[in-house]
């Protein structure tokens, strides 16, 4: 961790700058022309702007499309199986990871993001907070065009200060989601200091996050898409901060962190989700309210994610074909099969009227066809054929081990032979997820059908999501809190598939010990003598999850050693 391996201010910020040197939009350009000493920043207003942007470097440093073995995190859950028979994901699958070999150890990365935010805020404090004067140094603020640019920078810097506070809150959420209680640090330490700081409790960090959002949310830009600063879209806005608060309080109310089922915690989460939903639903003068996208398949492709009203905040990445190359079927030129959806997930998509086992992918929840490539799919100008001797016969080297391929996020017809590329953007906060947060918290706080003055009951919220255009699933008809809880868990599984929620949902619900210890299954496809297709299931891999210790990541063992045990290792590790 940077606190204990003496990474200096200069190095920390330089690393952050380098990590985003390839990003396209101006606000992500954190490169500094010189080492970021206070003297250099004082004399260069562009360096101050870049210093303000530096904390964002760590938002995209963990590429969600390449989180594990260069691919999605899904193969660490029951959503998918990795085709390659070796890789870090198998440490998760077999339960063989720990303090010395955690493939998803993000401790240093998120603390580096916190460090960058702290450094920026402390720099401004040392200068008396007068960023308007700092931005005026060595520039023309008189002529009209130059003054307009100066005033735009002043506006941006004002937002950046609030964003730094909320970014700290976000990084702390990512830490407590993984490690539970962590050291709560709101200042930097110089190169000669060797702080040994114990972890604050999970709830103490939650309160810090909530206070940070409450104190600074009104100073954020309401909606970048409807402002004159659309080039800054991708920075935290008010809606994203409110949704962050709701997500954090949902986790805090969940069984892992609320074993006594304190209803007040659920009520608090419901109130936060309701406030976030009301803000998202509010129509402003520019028509900037959030809403469900009318094309579930296309929403996750290219720049649609950035431009859709469903997106509250997205992480942008440079155009590439890495995701397509990793996940196209091996029979598609350039494809490597990648993380292949499991029968465990596919079977969760509901069967509708007129469903027939002889044609198992027809008359199903439409999100199945939008998210998963199945036998008989027309995909990249050819038909997937899993039968013996077919182009996608699972016995073929590096063919899908489950009989399915990933479709969600993966662009169609990318010419990998000629190295064509497409944008990929990650929906960090989206309206569909917010409806599910609201539904879960409301159900636990007030039951299935009480709106408590917020406008929607839990049932109405989940049914609003299911009725989204292009999906149009029938309304949930179950009765009572317990049955609706099951329905909400199911809805999160299919609506948010491959969006890196499943692992954390299973952990916070207390379901990981059951679900992640079950085998992963795939499909078999057999062609009979008459030419008919018969479908069956086969076990692909056993999985292992050791409870309760794996409910939290272990702290890196080096941190335990450096602090002399002041930072205590998480139980069981």
Coordinates of C-alpha atoms in Angstrom, one line a residue:
X1 CA 0.0 0.0 0.0
X2 CA 1.3 3.5 -0.9
X3 CA 1.0 4.6 2.7
X4 CA 3.7 2.1 3.8
X5 CA 6.0 1.6 0.9
X6 CA 6.8 5.4 0.8
X7 CA 5.4 6.3 -2.6
X8 CA 5.9 10.0 -2.6
X9 CA 3.4 12.6 -3.8
X10 CA 5.3 13.0 -7.1
X11 CA 5.2 9.3 -7.9
X12 CA 1.6 8.8 -6.8
X13 CA 0.4 11.5 -9.1
X14 CA 2.7 10.5 -12.0
X15 CA 1.4 6.9 -11.8
X16 CA -2.2 8.3 -11.9
X17 CA -1.3 10.4 -14.9
X18 CA 0.2 7.6 -16.9
X19 CA -2.7 5.3 -16.3
X20 CA -5.0 7.6 -18.3
X21 CA -2.6 8.9 -21.0
X22 CA -4.6 7.2 -23.7
X23 CA -8.1 8.4 -22.7
X24 CA -9.9 10.5 -25.3
X25 CA -11.8 13.2 -23.4
X26 CA -10.1 16.3 -22.0
X27 CA -11.1 16.0 -18.4
X28 CA -9.3 12.6 -18.2
X29 CA -6.0 14.1 -19.4
X30 CA -4.1 14.1 -16.1
X31 CA -0.6 14.3 -17.7
X32 CA 1.7 16.8 -16.1
X33 CA 4.5 18.5 -18.0
X34 CA 6.7 18.6 -15.0
X35 CA 6.9 16.8 -11.6
X36 CA 3.9 18.1 -9.6
X37 CA 5.7 20.0 -7.0
X38 CA 3.7 22.8 -5.4
X39 CA 5.9 25.4 -7.1
X40 CA 5.2 23.9 -10.5
X41 CA 1.4 23.8 -9.9
X42 CA 1.4 27.3 -8.5
X43 CA 2.8 28.7 -11.8
X44 CA 0.8 26.6 -14.2
X45 CA -3.0 26.7 -14.1
X46 CA -3.2 23.7 -16.5
X47 CA -1.2 21.6 -14.0
X48 CA -3.8 22.6 -11.3
X49 CA -6.6 21.4 -13.6
X50 CA -4.8 18.2 -14.3
X51 CA -4.2 17.7 -10.5
X52 CA -7.9 18.0 -10.0
X53 CA -8.5 15.3 -12.6
X54 CA -5.9 12.9 -11.3
X55 CA -8.1 11.1 -8.7
X56 CA -10.2 9.9 -11.7
X57 CA -7.3 7.8 -12.9
X58 CA -8.1 5.1 -10.5
X59 CA -11.7 4.9 -11.6
X60 CA -10.7 3.3 -14.8
X61 CA -7.5 1.7 -13.8
X62 CA -9.4 -1.5 -13.0
X63 CA -10.8 -2.1 -16.5
X64 CA -14.1 -3.8 -15.8
X65 CA -14.0 -5.6 -19.1
X66 CA -10.6 -7.1 -18.2
X67 CA -11.0 -7.5 -14.4
X68 CA -9.8 -11.1 -14.3
X69 CA -7.5 -12.8 -16.8
X70 CA -8.2 -10.0 -19.2
X71 CA -11.9 -10.6 -19.2
X72 CA -15.1 -10.0 -17.2
X73 CA -15.2 -11.1 -13.5
X74 CA -18.2 -13.3 -14.4
X75 CA -16.2 -16.5 -14.4
X76 CA -15.5 -16.1 -10.7
X77 CA -19.3 -16.6 -10.1
X78 CA -22.0 -19.0 -11.2
X79 CA -22.6 -16.8 -14.3
X80 CA -19.8 -18.2 -16.4
X81 CA -16.9 -20.6 -17.0
X82 CA -13.6 -19.6 -18.4
X83 CA -12.6 -21.5 -21.6
X84 CA -8.9 -21.4 -20.9
X85 CA -8.0 -24.2 -18.5
X86 CA -5.5 -22.0 -16.7
X87 CA -5.7 -18.6 -15.2
X88 CA -6.2 -16.6 -12.0
X89 CA -9.9 -17.2 -12.0
X90 CA -9.3 -20.8 -11.0
X91 CA -8.0 -19.6 -7.6
X92 CA -11.5 -18.2 -7.0
X93 CA -13.2 -21.3 -8.5
X94 CA -11.3 -23.7 -6.3
X95 CA -11.1 -21.5 -3.2
X96 CA -7.3 -21.4 -3.3
X97 CA -6.8 -17.7 -3.1
X98 CA -5.5 -15.8 0.0
X99 CA -3.5 -13.0 1.4
X100 CA -0.5 -13.8 -0.8
X101 CA -2.3 -14.6 -4.1
X102 CA -5.6 -12.6 -4.5
X103 CA -6.1 -11.9 -8.2
X104 CA -8.6 -9.2 -7.4
X105 CA -6.5 -7.4 -4.7
X106 CA -7.3 -3.7 -5.3
X107 CA -6.1 -2.5 -1.9
X108 CA -3.2 -0.4 -3.2
X109 CA -5.1 0.9 -6.2
X110 CA -8.0 2.3 -4.3
X111 CA -5.8 3.8 -1.6
X112 CA -3.7 5.4 -4.3
X113 CA -7.0 7.0 -5.6
X114 CA -7.7 8.2 -2.1
X115 CA -4.2 9.6 -1.8
X116 CA -4.6 11.5 -5.1
X117 CA -7.9 13.0 -3.9
X118 CA -6.4 13.9 -0.5
X119 CA -3.4 15.5 -2.1
X120 CA -5.6 17.7 -4.4
X121 CA -7.8 18.9 -1.5
X122 CA -4.9 19.5 0.8
X123 CA -3.1 21.5 -1.9
X124 CA -6.1 23.8 -2.2
X125 CA -6.4 24.1 1.6
X126 CA -2.8 25.3 1.8
X127 CA -3.6 28.0 -0.8
X128 CA -6.6 29.1 1.2
X129 CA -9.1 27.5 -1.1
X130 CA -8.8 30.4 -3.5
X131 CA -8.8 28.3 -6.7
X132 CA -10.1 31.3 -8.8
X133 CA -6.8 33.2 -8.2
X134 CA -4.8 30.0 -8.8
X135 CA -6.5 29.5 -12.1
X136 CA -5.8 33.1 -13.2
X137 CA -2.0 32.7 -12.8
X138 CA -0.1 33.2 -16.1
X139 CA -3.1 33.5 -18.3
X140 CA -5.3 36.1 -20.0
X141 CA -8.5 36.6 -18.1
X142 CA -9.6 39.8 -19.8
X143 CA -10.3 39.3 -23.5
X144 CA -13.7 37.7 -24.2
X145 CA -12.6 34.3 -25.5
X146 CA -9.9 33.8 -22.9
X147 CA -12.1 35.0 -20.1
X148 CA -14.8 32.5 -21.2
X149 CA -12.3 29.7 -20.9
X150 CA -11.1 30.9 -17.5
X151 CA -14.7 31.1 -16.2
X152 CA -15.3 27.6 -17.5
X153 CA -12.3 26.4 -15.7
X154 CA -13.5 28.1 -12.5
X155 CA -16.8 26.2 -12.8
X156 CA -15.1 22.9 -13.5
X157 CA -12.8 23.4 -10.5
X158 CA -15.7 24.1 -8.2
X159 CA -17.3 20.8 -9.3
X160 CA -13.9 19.0 -9.1
X161 CA -13.7 19.8 -5.4
X162 CA -17.0 18.2 -4.6
X163 CA -16.1 15.3 -7.0
X164 CA -12.9 14.6 -5.1
X165 CA -14.9 14.2 -1.9
X166 CA -17.4 11.9 -3.6
X167 CA -14.6 9.9 -5.3
X168 CA -13.1 9.3 -1.9
X169 CA -16.5 8.0 -0.8
X170 CA -16.6 5.7 -3.9
X171 CA -13.1 4.3 -3.4
X172 CA -14.0 3.6 0.2
X173 CA -17.1 1.7 -0.9
X174 CA -15.0 -0.4 -3.3
X175 CA -12.6 -1.2 -0.4
X176 CA -15.3 -2.1 2.2
X177 CA -17.1 -4.2 -0.3
X178 CA -14.0 -6.3 -0.6
X179 CA -12.3 -6.1 2.8
X180 CA -15.0 -5.0 5.3
X181 CA -13.7 -2.3 7.7
X182 CA -10.5 -0.6 6.5
X183 CA -8.2 2.2 7.7
X184 CA -10.1 5.5 7.3
X185 CA -7.6 8.0 6.0
X186 CA -8.5 11.6 5.0
X187 CA -5.0 13.1 4.8
X188 CA -1.8 12.4 3.0
X189 CA 1.4 11.3 4.7
X190 CA 4.8 12.5 3.6
X191 CA 7.6 10.3 2.4
X192 CA 9.2 10.0 5.9
X193 CA 6.1 9.0 7.8
X194 CA 5.3 5.4 8.6
X195 CA 1.7 5.4 9.8
X196 CA 0.4 2.2 11.4
X197 CA -3.4 2.6 11.4
X198 CA -6.0 0.1 12.5
X199 CA -9.1 -0.6 10.4
X200 CA -12.2 1.4 11.2
X201 CA -15.3 -0.7 11.4
X202 CA -17.4 -1.3 8.3
X203 CA -20.2 0.9 9.7
X204 CA -17.8 3.7 10.5
X205 CA -16.7 3.8 6.9
X206 CA -20.3 3.7 5.8
X207 CA -21.1 6.7 7.9
X208 CA -18.1 8.5 6.4
X209 CA -19.3 7.7 2.9
X210 CA -22.8 8.9 3.6
X211 CA -21.6 12.1 5.2
X212 CA -19.3 12.8 2.3
X213 CA -22.1 12.5 -0.2
X214 CA -24.6 14.5 1.9
X215 CA -22.1 17.3 2.4
X216 CA -21.1 17.7 -1.3
X217 CA -23.8 16.3 -3.5
X218 CA -25.4 19.7 -4.1
X219 CA -22.1 21.1 -5.3
X220 CA -21.8 18.5 -8.1
X221 CA -23.0 19.1 -11.7
X222 CA -26.7 17.9 -11.8
X223 CA -26.4 16.3 -15.2
X224 CA -23.4 16.6 -17.6
X225 CA -25.5 15.5 -20.6
X226 CA -27.8 18.5 -20.3
X227 CA -25.1 21.1 -19.5
X228 CA -22.9 23.1 -21.7
X229 CA -20.0 21.0 -20.4
X230 CA -21.0 17.7 -22.2
X231 CA -17.3 17.0 -22.8
X232 CA -17.0 16.4 -19.1
X233 CA -19.6 13.6 -19.0
X234 CA -18.1 10.8 -17.1
X235 CA -17.3 12.7 -14.0
X236 CA -19.5 12.3 -10.9
X237 CA -22.8 14.1 -11.0
X238 CA -25.5 14.5 -8.4
X239 CA -27.5 11.4 -9.6
X240 CA -24.4 9.2 -9.4
X241 CA -23.6 10.4 -5.9
X242 CA -27.1 9.8 -4.7
X243 CA -27.1 6.3 -6.2
X244 CA -23.7 5.6 -4.6
X245 CA -25.2 6.5 -1.2
X246 CA -28.2 4.2 -1.9
X247 CA -26.0 1.3 -2.9
X248 CA -23.7 1.7 0.1
X249 CA -26.7 1.7 2.5
X250 CA -28.2 -1.3 0.7
X251 CA -25.0 -3.2 1.4
X252 CA -25.0 -2.0 5.0
X253 CA -28.6 -3.2 5.5
X254 CA -27.9 -6.6 3.9
X255 CA -27.7 -9.8 6.0
X256 CA -23.8 -9.9 6.0
X257 CA -23.6 -6.6 7.7
X258 CA -27.0 -6.6 9.4
X259 CA -27.3 -10.1 10.8
X260 CA -29.9 -8.9 13.3
X261 CA -32.1 -7.6 10.5
X262 CA -32.4 -4.1 11.9
X263 CA -35.3 -2.7 9.9
X264 CA -34.1 0.8 10.5
X265 CA -31.1 0.1 8.3
X266 CA -33.4 -1.1 5.5
X267 CA -35.6 2.0 6.0
X268 CA -32.5 4.2 5.7
X269 CA -31.5 2.4 2.5
X270 CA -35.0 2.8 1.1
X271 CA -35.1 6.5 1.8
X272 CA -31.7 7.0 0.0
X273 CA -32.9 4.9 -3.0
X274 CA -36.1 6.9 -3.1
X275 CA -34.3 10.2 -3.1
X276 CA -32.0 8.9 -5.9
X277 CA -34.9 7.7 -7.9
X278 CA -36.9 10.9 -7.4
X279 CA -33.8 12.9 -8.7
X280 CA -33.5 10.5 -11.6
X281 CA -37.1 10.8 -12.5
X282 CA -37.2 14.6 -12.3
X283 CA -37.6 16.3 -15.7
X284 CA -35.5 19.4 -16.0
X285 CA -35.7 22.1 -18.6
X286 CA -33.4 20.3 -21.0
X287 CA -35.3 17.0 -20.6
X288 CA -32.5 15.3 -18.7
X289 CA -34.3 12.8 -16.6
X290 CA -33.1 9.2 -16.5
X291 CA -35.3 6.4 -17.9
X292 CA -35.0 2.8 -19.0
X293 CA -33.5 2.4 -22.4
X294 CA -35.9 1.0 -25.0
X295 CA -33.3 -1.4 -26.5
X296 CA -31.7 -3.7 -23.8
X297 CA -29.3 -5.3 -26.3
X298 CA -28.0 -2.1 -27.9
X299 CA -27.8 -0.3 -24.6
X300 CA -24.6 -2.1 -23.7
X301 CA -22.8 -1.6 -27.0
X302 CA -20.4 1.1 -28.2
X303 CA -21.3 4.7 -27.3
X304 CA -24.9 3.8 -26.6
X305 CA -24.1 3.3 -23.0
X306 CA -22.7 6.9 -22.8
X307 CA -25.6 8.5 -24.6
X308 CA -28.6 6.6 -23.2
X309 CA -30.9 8.2 -20.6
X310 CA -30.6 5.0 -18.7
X311 CA -27.0 5.8 -17.8
X312 CA -26.5 7.8 -14.7
X313 CA -22.7 7.5 -14.9
X314 CA -20.4 5.4 -17.1
X315 CA -16.7 4.7 -17.2
X316 CA -15.2 5.3 -20.6
X317 CA -12.5 3.2 -22.1
X318 CA -10.6 3.7 -25.4
X319 CA -11.8 1.8 -28.4
X320 CA -10.5 -1.7 -28.8
X321 CA -11.5 -5.2 -29.9
X322 CA -10.1 -6.9 -26.8
X323 CA -13.6 -8.0 -25.5
X324 CA -14.6 -9.3 -28.9
X325 CA -11.3 -11.1 -29.5
X326 CA -11.5 -12.7 -26.0
X327 CA -15.2 -13.8 -26.3
X328 CA -16.0 -14.5 -30.0
X329 CA -16.4 -18.3 -30.6
X330 CA -13.2 -20.0 -31.5
X331 CA -14.9 -20.8 -34.9
X332 CA -15.2 -17.1 -35.6
X333 CA -11.9 -15.8 -37.1
X334 CA -9.9 -14.2 -34.2
X335 CA -12.2 -15.5 -31.4
X336 CA -10.9 -17.2 -28.3
X337 CA -14.3 -18.2 -26.7
X338 CA -13.5 -16.4 -23.4
X339 CA -15.9 -16.5 -20.5
X340 CA -18.8 -18.7 -21.5
X341 CA -22.2 -18.3 -19.8
X342 CA -23.3 -21.2 -17.6
X343 CA -26.4 -23.3 -17.7
X344 CA -26.8 -22.2 -14.1
X345 CA -27.5 -18.7 -15.4
X346 CA -29.3 -19.6 -18.6
X347 CA -31.8 -21.7 -16.7
X348 CA -32.6 -18.6 -14.6
X349 CA -34.2 -16.8 -17.5
X350 CA -38.0 -17.4 -17.2
X351 CA -40.0 -19.6 -19.5
X352 CA -43.0 -18.0 -21.1
X353 CA -46.3 -19.3 -22.5
X354 CA -45.9 -21.8 -25.3
X355 CA -42.4 -22.8 -24.2
X356 CA -41.3 -26.2 -25.4
X357 CA -38.3 -28.2 -24.2
X358 CA -37.7 -29.2 -27.8
X359 CA -36.8 -25.6 -28.6
X360 CA -35.5 -24.4 -25.2
X361 CA -34.4 -20.9 -26.2
X362 CA -37.7 -19.8 -27.7
X363 CA -40.4 -18.2 -25.6
X364 CA -38.0 -17.2 -22.8
X365 CA -37.3 -13.9 -21.1
X366 CA -36.0 -11.8 -24.0
X367 CA -32.9 -10.8 -22.0
X368 CA -31.6 -14.3 -22.6
X369 CA -31.3 -13.7 -26.3
X370 CA -29.8 -10.3 -25.8
X371 CA -27.1 -11.5 -23.4
X372 CA -26.2 -15.1 -24.4
X373 CA -25.3 -16.8 -27.7
X374 CA -27.0 -20.2 -27.8
X375 CA -27.1 -23.1 -30.2
X376 CA -28.9 -22.0 -33.4
X377 CA -28.1 -18.3 -32.8
X378 CA -27.3 -16.3 -35.9
X379 CA -24.2 -14.6 -34.7
X380 CA -21.6 -12.7 -36.8
X381 CA -23.2 -13.8 -40.1
X382 CA -23.3 -17.5 -39.3
X383 CA -25.3 -20.0 -37.3
X384 CA -23.9 -21.4 -34.1
X385 CA -23.8 -25.2 -34.5
X386 CA -22.9 -27.2 -31.3
X387 CA -23.8 -30.6 -32.7
X388 CA -21.1 -33.3 -33.2
X389 CA -19.0 -32.3 -36.2
X390 CA -20.6 -28.8 -36.3
X391 CA -18.6 -25.6 -36.5
X392 CA -19.0 -25.1 -32.7
X393 CA -18.8 -28.6 -31.5
X394 CA -17.8 -28.3 -27.9
X395 CA -15.2 -31.0 -28.3
X396 CA -13.2 -28.7 -30.6
X397 CA -10.1 -27.2 -29.0
X398 CA -11.0 -24.0 -27.2
X399 CA -14.7 -24.2 -28.0
X400 CA -17.1 -23.2 -25.3
X401 CA -17.0 -25.5 -22.3
X402 CA -20.6 -24.7 -21.5
X403 CA -22.2 -24.6 -24.9
X404 CA -22.9 -20.9 -24.7
X405 CA -21.1 -17.7 -25.6
X406 CA -21.2 -14.1 -24.2
X407 CA -23.3 -11.6 -26.1
X408 CA -23.8 -8.8 -23.6
X409 CA -21.3 -6.0 -24.2
X410 CA -19.9 -7.8 -27.2
X411 CA -20.3 -5.9 -30.5
X412 CA -21.6 -7.7 -33.6
X413 CA -19.5 -8.4 -36.7
X414 CA -16.2 -6.8 -35.6
X415 CA -13.5 -7.7 -38.2
X416 CA -10.8 -9.1 -35.9
X417 CA -8.7 -10.2 -38.9
X418 CA -8.3 -6.6 -39.9
X419 CA -8.1 -5.5 -36.2
X420 CA -11.2 -3.3 -36.3
X421 CA -12.1 -1.7 -33.0
X422 CA -15.2 -0.4 -31.2
X423 CA -15.9 1.7 -28.1
X424 CA -16.7 -0.1 -24.8
X425 CA -18.1 1.8 -21.9
X426 CA -19.0 0.5 -18.5
X427 CA -22.4 1.5 -16.9
X428 CA -21.2 2.2 -13.3
X429 CA -24.6 3.5 -12.3
X430 CA -27.7 3.0 -14.4
X431 CA -31.4 3.5 -13.9
X432 CA -32.4 -0.2 -14.1
X433 CA -30.0 -1.0 -11.2
X434 CA -31.4 1.9 -9.2
X435 CA -34.9 0.4 -9.6
X436 CA -33.7 -2.9 -8.2
X437 CA -31.9 -1.2 -5.3
X438 CA -35.1 0.6 -4.5
X439 CA -37.3 -2.5 -4.8
X440 CA -35.0 -4.6 -2.5
X441 CA -34.8 -1.9 0.2
X442 CA -38.5 -1.0 0.1
X443 CA -39.5 -4.7 0.3
X444 CA -37.4 -5.3 3.3
X445 CA -38.4 -2.0 5.0
X446 CA -42.1 -1.9 4.2
X447 CA -43.2 -5.1 2.5
X448 CA -44.1 -5.7 -1.1
X449 CA -46.9 -3.2 -1.6
X450 CA -46.4 -0.2 0.6
X451 CA -45.0 2.9 -1.1
X452 CA -44.6 4.8 2.2
X453 CA -45.1 8.1 0.4
X454 CA -42.3 7.5 -2.1
X455 CA -44.5 6.9 -5.1
X456 CA -43.7 3.3 -5.9
X457 CA -44.0 0.1 -3.9
X458 CA -41.3 -2.6 -4.1
X459 CA -43.6 -4.6 -6.4
X460 CA -44.3 -1.7 -8.7
X461 CA -40.6 -0.9 -9.0
X462 CA -39.6 -4.4 -10.1
X463 CA -42.5 -4.6 -12.4
X464 CA -41.6 -1.3 -14.0
X465 CA -38.2 -2.8 -14.7
X466 CA -39.7 -6.0 -16.1
X467 CA -42.0 -4.0 -18.4
X468 CA -39.1 -2.1 -20.0
X469 CA -39.5 -1.7 -23.8
X470 CA -38.1 -4.7 -25.7
X471 CA -38.3 -6.9 -22.6
X472 CA -42.0 -6.7 -21.6
X473 CA -41.9 -9.5 -19.0
X474 CA -45.2 -10.2 -17.2
X475 CA -45.7 -8.6 -13.8
X476 CA -44.5 -10.4 -10.7
X477 CA -47.6 -11.9 -9.0
X478 CA -46.0 -13.4 -5.8
X479 CA -47.4 -12.4 -2.5
X480 CA -45.6 -11.3 0.6
X481 CA -42.1 -10.0 1.5
X482 CA -40.3 -13.4 1.4
X483 CA -41.6 -14.3 -2.0
X484 CA -40.9 -10.9 -3.4
X485 CA -37.4 -11.1 -2.0
X486 CA -36.8 -14.2 -4.0
X487 CA -38.2 -12.5 -7.1
X488 CA -35.9 -9.5 -6.6
X489 CA -32.9 -11.7 -6.2
X490 CA -33.8 -13.5 -9.5
X491 CA -34.4 -10.2 -11.2
X492 CA -30.9 -8.9 -10.2
X493 CA -29.4 -12.2 -11.5
X494 CA -30.8 -11.8 -15.0
X495 CA -31.1 -8.0 -15.4
X496 CA -27.6 -7.4 -14.2
X497 CA -25.9 -10.5 -15.6
X498 CA -22.2 -9.9 -16.4
X499 CA -22.2 -6.4 -14.8
X500 CA -20.1 -7.4 -11.8
X501 CA -22.9 -7.4 -9.3
X502 CA -23.5 -11.1 -8.9
X503 CA -20.5 -12.0 -6.7
X504 CA -21.1 -9.2 -4.3
X505 CA -24.8 -9.8 -4.2
X506 CA -24.2 -13.4 -3.2
X507 CA -21.8 -12.3 -0.5
X508 CA -24.0 -9.6 1.0
X509 CA -27.1 -11.8 1.0
X510 CA -25.2 -14.6 2.7
X511 CA -25.9 -16.9 -0.3
X512 CA -22.3 -17.4 -1.5
X513 CA -21.6 -20.4 0.7
X514 CA -24.5 -22.2 -1.0
X515 CA -24.4 -21.0 -4.6
X516 CA -20.6 -20.7 -5.1
X517 CA -20.1 -24.3 -3.8
X518 CA -22.3 -25.8 -6.5
X519 CA -20.9 -27.2 -9.8
X520 CA -21.1 -25.2 -13.0
X521 CA -23.2 -26.8 -15.7
X522 CA -23.3 -26.6 -19.5
X523 CA -25.6 -27.7 -22.2
X524 CA -25.3 -30.7 -24.6
X525 CA -26.7 -30.7 -28.1
X526 CA -27.3 -34.0 -29.9
X527 CA -28.7 -34.4 -33.4
X528 CA -30.9 -37.6 -33.7
X529 CA -31.1 -39.8 -36.8
X530 CA -34.2 -37.9 -37.8
X531 CA -32.3 -34.6 -37.6
X532 CA -34.1 -33.4 -34.5
X533 CA -32.0 -31.7 -31.7
X534 CA -32.0 -33.0 -28.2
X535 CA -30.7 -30.8 -25.3
X536 CA -29.3 -32.0 -22.0
X537 CA -27.0 -30.8 -19.3
X538 CA -23.5 -31.7 -18.2
X539 CA -21.3 -30.8 -15.3
X540 CA -18.4 -28.6 -16.3
X541 CA -16.6 -27.8 -13.1
X542 CA -16.8 -28.2 -9.4
X543 CA -16.5 -24.9 -7.4
X544 CA -15.4 -24.1 -3.9
X545 CA -16.1 -21.3 -1.5
X546 CA -15.0 -21.4 2.1
X547 CA -17.4 -19.7 4.4
X548 CA -17.3 -17.5 6.4
X549 CA -13.7 -16.3 5.8
X550 CA -14.2 -15.7 2.1
X551 CA -17.0 -13.2 2.8
X552 CA -14.2 -10.7 3.0
X553 CA -10.9 -10.5 1.1
X554 CA -7.8 -10.8 3.2
X555 CA -5.7 -7.7 3.6
X556 CA -2.4 -8.0 1.7
X557 CA -0.1 -9.8 4.0
X558 CA 2.6 -7.1 3.5
X559 CA 0.3 -4.5 5.1
X560 CA -0.1 -6.7 8.2
X561 CA 3.6 -7.0 8.5
X562 CA 4.5 -3.3 7.9
X563 CA 2.0 -2.1 10.5
X564 CA 3.4 -4.5 13.0
X565 CA 0.0 -6.1 13.4
X566 CA -1.8 -2.8 14.1
X567 CA -3.8 -3.6 11.0
X568 CA -5.3 -7.0 12.0
X569 CA -5.9 -9.6 9.3
X570 CA -9.5 -10.5 8.5
X571 CA -10.8 -13.6 10.3
X572 CA -9.9 -16.9 8.9
X573 CA -6.9 -15.7 6.8

